Amino acid sequence: MTDQEQPAEGDSASPHMRGAKFFEALLANSGDVLTLLDGQGHYIYHSAAIREMMGIEPEDALGFFAADIVHADDRDRVTDRIHYCLANRGVRLSENFRLPHIDGSWRWVEADVRNLLDDPDIQGVLVVSRDVTSRRRIEDHFSIAETTAGFGTYRWDKGCEAPAISPALARMLDLPEEAEELSDAAMYELLHPDDVERVSTTFASLENDPKPFSLAMRLRQQDGSYRHFVSHGFPEIATNNEIISVVGIMDDVTESLNTELSLKRTAEEYRLIADHAHDMFARHAPDGRVNFISPAIKEVLGYTPEDAVGQKMIDWTHRDDKAMVEQKMEDLRNGAESVLMTFRLWNADGKFVWLESTVHRINDEQTGEMIEAIAITRDISERKEYEQRLLDARQKAETANRTKSTFLANMSHELRTPLNAVIGFSEILKRKMYGPLGDEVYDEYANLIHESGTHLLDLINDILDMSKVEAGKMEIEPEFIDMVEIVETCMRFVEAKSEAKNQRMQLNLLTPDLGNSAYADVRATKQILINLLSNAVKFTGEGGSISVDLQSLPNGLEISVCDSGVGIDPADIPRLLRPFEQVADKSSQAEEGSGLGLALTKSLTELQGGAFRLESERGKGTNAIVTLPSAHPDLQTGSARA
Ligand code: ADP
């Protein structure tokens, strides 16, 4: 500023009386920058305040096109605005942009621009601008605060059809950020139809009762879904006591509302379950006192929940179960996550009820200490009664079976003695050891007595063996045996009967190189083979064939007794393996027997650590397959040894 531009000291005339110097001085001291552009948009004048705004002298920036010195991001916009302004005489507009300061910073400037090219005194475009950097900074901070706090702001000026919204609120509503002004229609489109009336009424009521308000509403998103908002606002009152605007914040409460709703729903569901379940749900204090118990207590124990709250369940526990229940609760207090216990409680009628409880420990989140125990308890009286009945029945059955086995063992023994006399003496008669019998008929009778006696003895021996097995008294002494030798002996035993029926009988060694020895009891093995071979001969007709196949397996020896006889219906097989069972259809077989042979064979095989199975079909012959161990159990490959 030059000296002659300084206002004259002591000049006290009124402004309109003063000269050009006064206005020059006024201009030089104004905080706003006054700039003049020529018809091409070039700077032709800057007032002194440009020093403050840009840190340069007023004459330094003259001659430039106005937009050339603004921030690159603002340049195109500002250029367009200048051209628009230059093209329209008398037009007035305002614009925000950034100008560089000599200290290197950018300053936000708000400019009021007016085309005065037609004004003979000015003949230029007048730009009045001021530094709004600090205001912009506050606005930026506010916008950050808005975004991080998750709310948006709005301002509804009187006379405007809809509120102006902050960029943060625009984002929350899923609108483009620059959508600062909503239209009336857009606003009602956003608002949930059910909320329109309430929102309108609240705003309208401010007219008579201008006070802060809180208002919940649902606003629509672009995808058509609604989110829940709460608006806290207040009216701004002008000097004439009229409302000039309503300002407020909008808080999106959808998440918290949903959480609250789902918590409420979960609690409701639990309550429903607790109310209607047959099981009792209870919450106990660490000392065992009942804090809560579900209504099922009425059904289970005959008490109401009110009777039980505050009581200790241990006081209602059966004397014999008290110690166990206390121990379990102690385990829980000592850190067990949950315990399961079966115990008896006294019910309202003075009878005990069998219960099963799963009790879970609830910890204090901070200290980890047990603050509560949750028990789910079920009435198991019926199950207990059933278990008891089953136990009684089993005991009875076991006793009966033992009695039967003992009786049979004794009886068989008692029967054998006289029978031996019958067989022995009929043998003497048969052989006529002391001379002829007289009449031939006696010969025949002696033979019949001997045959029947022998059959009866076989039967008694089978019964005796079966009873021994069932009583667990059958003794087995396994040793290494050559199965070929044993099979041949047994074959000789049935040879006569087989030959009488013209049957072919043979032994096949399927794995001759691997040997045919087994680790088995000689007597039991012979009994098995004689049983199977006798059945094969018995149930195979004239001219049929019978074979015994020996095959070595990794852990045993397989003996298959195969015949081409009448066969068995597979459905009958499981039954035939049980003692005293014969196929029902007697017409299919004219043979007599005890029905014990197969059951005994199975038991004797299993007693030796082997397995027995039958493979057969009606009319297609039968395979009876016995597997016996081939080595001492401790030496078997694959068996785990301690
Ligand atoms: P039993 O022969 O003394 O009656 P078993 O237990 O040995 O008693 O046999 C039971 C039944 O199984 C026999 O009555 C018979 O019907 C049937 N059965 C056993 N072996 C054969 C076989 N090889 N072929 C056909 N049926 C058989």
Short mmCIF file of C-alpha atoms and ligand atoms in Angstrom, two decimals, residues 455 459 462 531-532 534-540 561 563 565-568 576-578 580-586 588-589 591-601 614 616 618 621-624, ligand 1:
data_model
loop_
_atom_site.label_atom_id
_atom_site.label_comp_id
_atom_site.label_asym_id
_atom_site.label_seq_id
_atom_site.Cartn_x
_atom_site.Cartn_y
_atom_site.Cartn_z
CA HIS A 455 -29.77 -145.06 20.75
CA LEU A 459 -29.27 -139.41 23.35
CA ASP A 462 -25.78 -135.70 24.03
CA ASN A 531 -22.23 -135.58 14.37
CA LEU A 532 -21.78 -133.92 10.99
CA SER A 534 -23.84 -138.99 10.71
CA ASN A 535 -26.21 -136.17 9.67
CA ALA A 536 -24.75 -136.22 6.15
CA VAL A 537 -25.29 -139.98 5.86
CA LYS A 538 -28.70 -139.76 7.53
CA PHE A 539 -30.06 -136.94 5.30
CA THR A 540 -28.56 -138.15 2.00
CA VAL A 561 -18.63 -131.72 5.49
CA ASP A 563 -23.43 -133.88 1.13
CA GLY A 565 -28.79 -134.82 0.42
CA VAL A 566 -32.20 -133.25 1.09
CA GLY A 567 -30.77 -129.90 2.19
CA ILE A 568 -32.28 -127.40 4.64
CA LEU A 576 -31.57 -125.68 14.05
CA LEU A 577 -28.42 -124.39 15.70
CA ARG A 578 -30.31 -123.98 18.96
CA PHE A 580 -33.57 -129.48 20.80
CA GLU A 581 -34.65 -127.99 17.44
CA GLN A 582 -35.48 -130.14 14.42
CA VAL A 583 -37.08 -129.05 11.17
CA ALA A 584 -40.82 -128.98 11.67
CA ASP A 585 -41.77 -130.91 8.54
CA LYS A 586 -41.28 -134.46 9.76
CA SER A 588 -39.30 -134.74 4.74
CA GLN A 589 -37.11 -136.89 6.91
CA GLU A 591 -34.86 -140.10 10.63
CA GLU A 592 -35.04 -139.95 14.37
CA GLY A 593 -32.72 -137.85 16.49
CA SER A 594 -32.48 -135.68 19.57
CA GLY A 595 -32.18 -132.36 17.78
CA LEU A 596 -29.06 -131.69 19.86
CA GLY A 597 -26.30 -132.62 17.38
CA LEU A 598 -25.96 -129.25 15.56
CA ALA A 599 -26.30 -127.20 18.75
CA LEU A 600 -23.62 -129.33 20.39
CA THR A 601 -21.39 -129.08 17.32
CA LEU A 614 -24.32 -124.19 7.75
CA SER A 616 -27.75 -125.22 2.46
CA ARG A 618 -33.76 -127.42 0.04
CA GLY A 621 -27.34 -130.73 -0.34
CA THR A 622 -25.73 -129.23 2.75
CA ASN A 623 -22.29 -127.81 3.62
CA ALA A 624 -21.45 -127.85 7.31
P1 ADP B 1 -30.74 -134.67 14.95
O1 ADP B 1 -30.06 -135.01 13.72
O2 ADP B 1 -30.34 -135.50 16.10
O3 ADP B 1 -32.22 -134.49 14.84
P2 ADP B 1 -29.23 -132.29 14.68
O4 ADP B 1 -29.09 -131.12 15.57
O5 ADP B 1 -27.99 -132.98 14.29
O6 ADP B 1 -30.23 -133.27 15.41
O7 ADP B 1 -30.02 -131.85 13.44
C1 ADP B 1 -31.17 -131.11 13.55
C2 ADP B 1 -31.96 -131.15 12.27
O8 ADP B 1 -31.23 -130.48 11.23
C3 ADP B 1 -32.16 -132.52 11.71
O9 ADP B 1 -33.30 -133.13 12.28
C4 ADP B 1 -32.35 -132.23 10.24
O10 ADP B 1 -33.66 -131.86 9.97
C5 ADP B 1 -31.45 -131.06 9.98
N1 ADP B 1 -30.14 -131.49 9.44
C6 ADP B 1 -28.98 -131.61 10.10
N2 ADP B 1 -27.96 -131.97 9.25
C7 ADP B 1 -28.52 -132.09 8.02
C8 ADP B 1 -28.01 -132.42 6.70
N3 ADP B 1 -26.72 -132.74 6.50
N4 ADP B 1 -28.88 -132.43 5.67
C9 ADP B 1 -30.18 -132.12 5.86
N5 ADP B 1 -30.74 -131.78 7.06
C10 ADP B 1 -29.91 -131.78 8.13
#
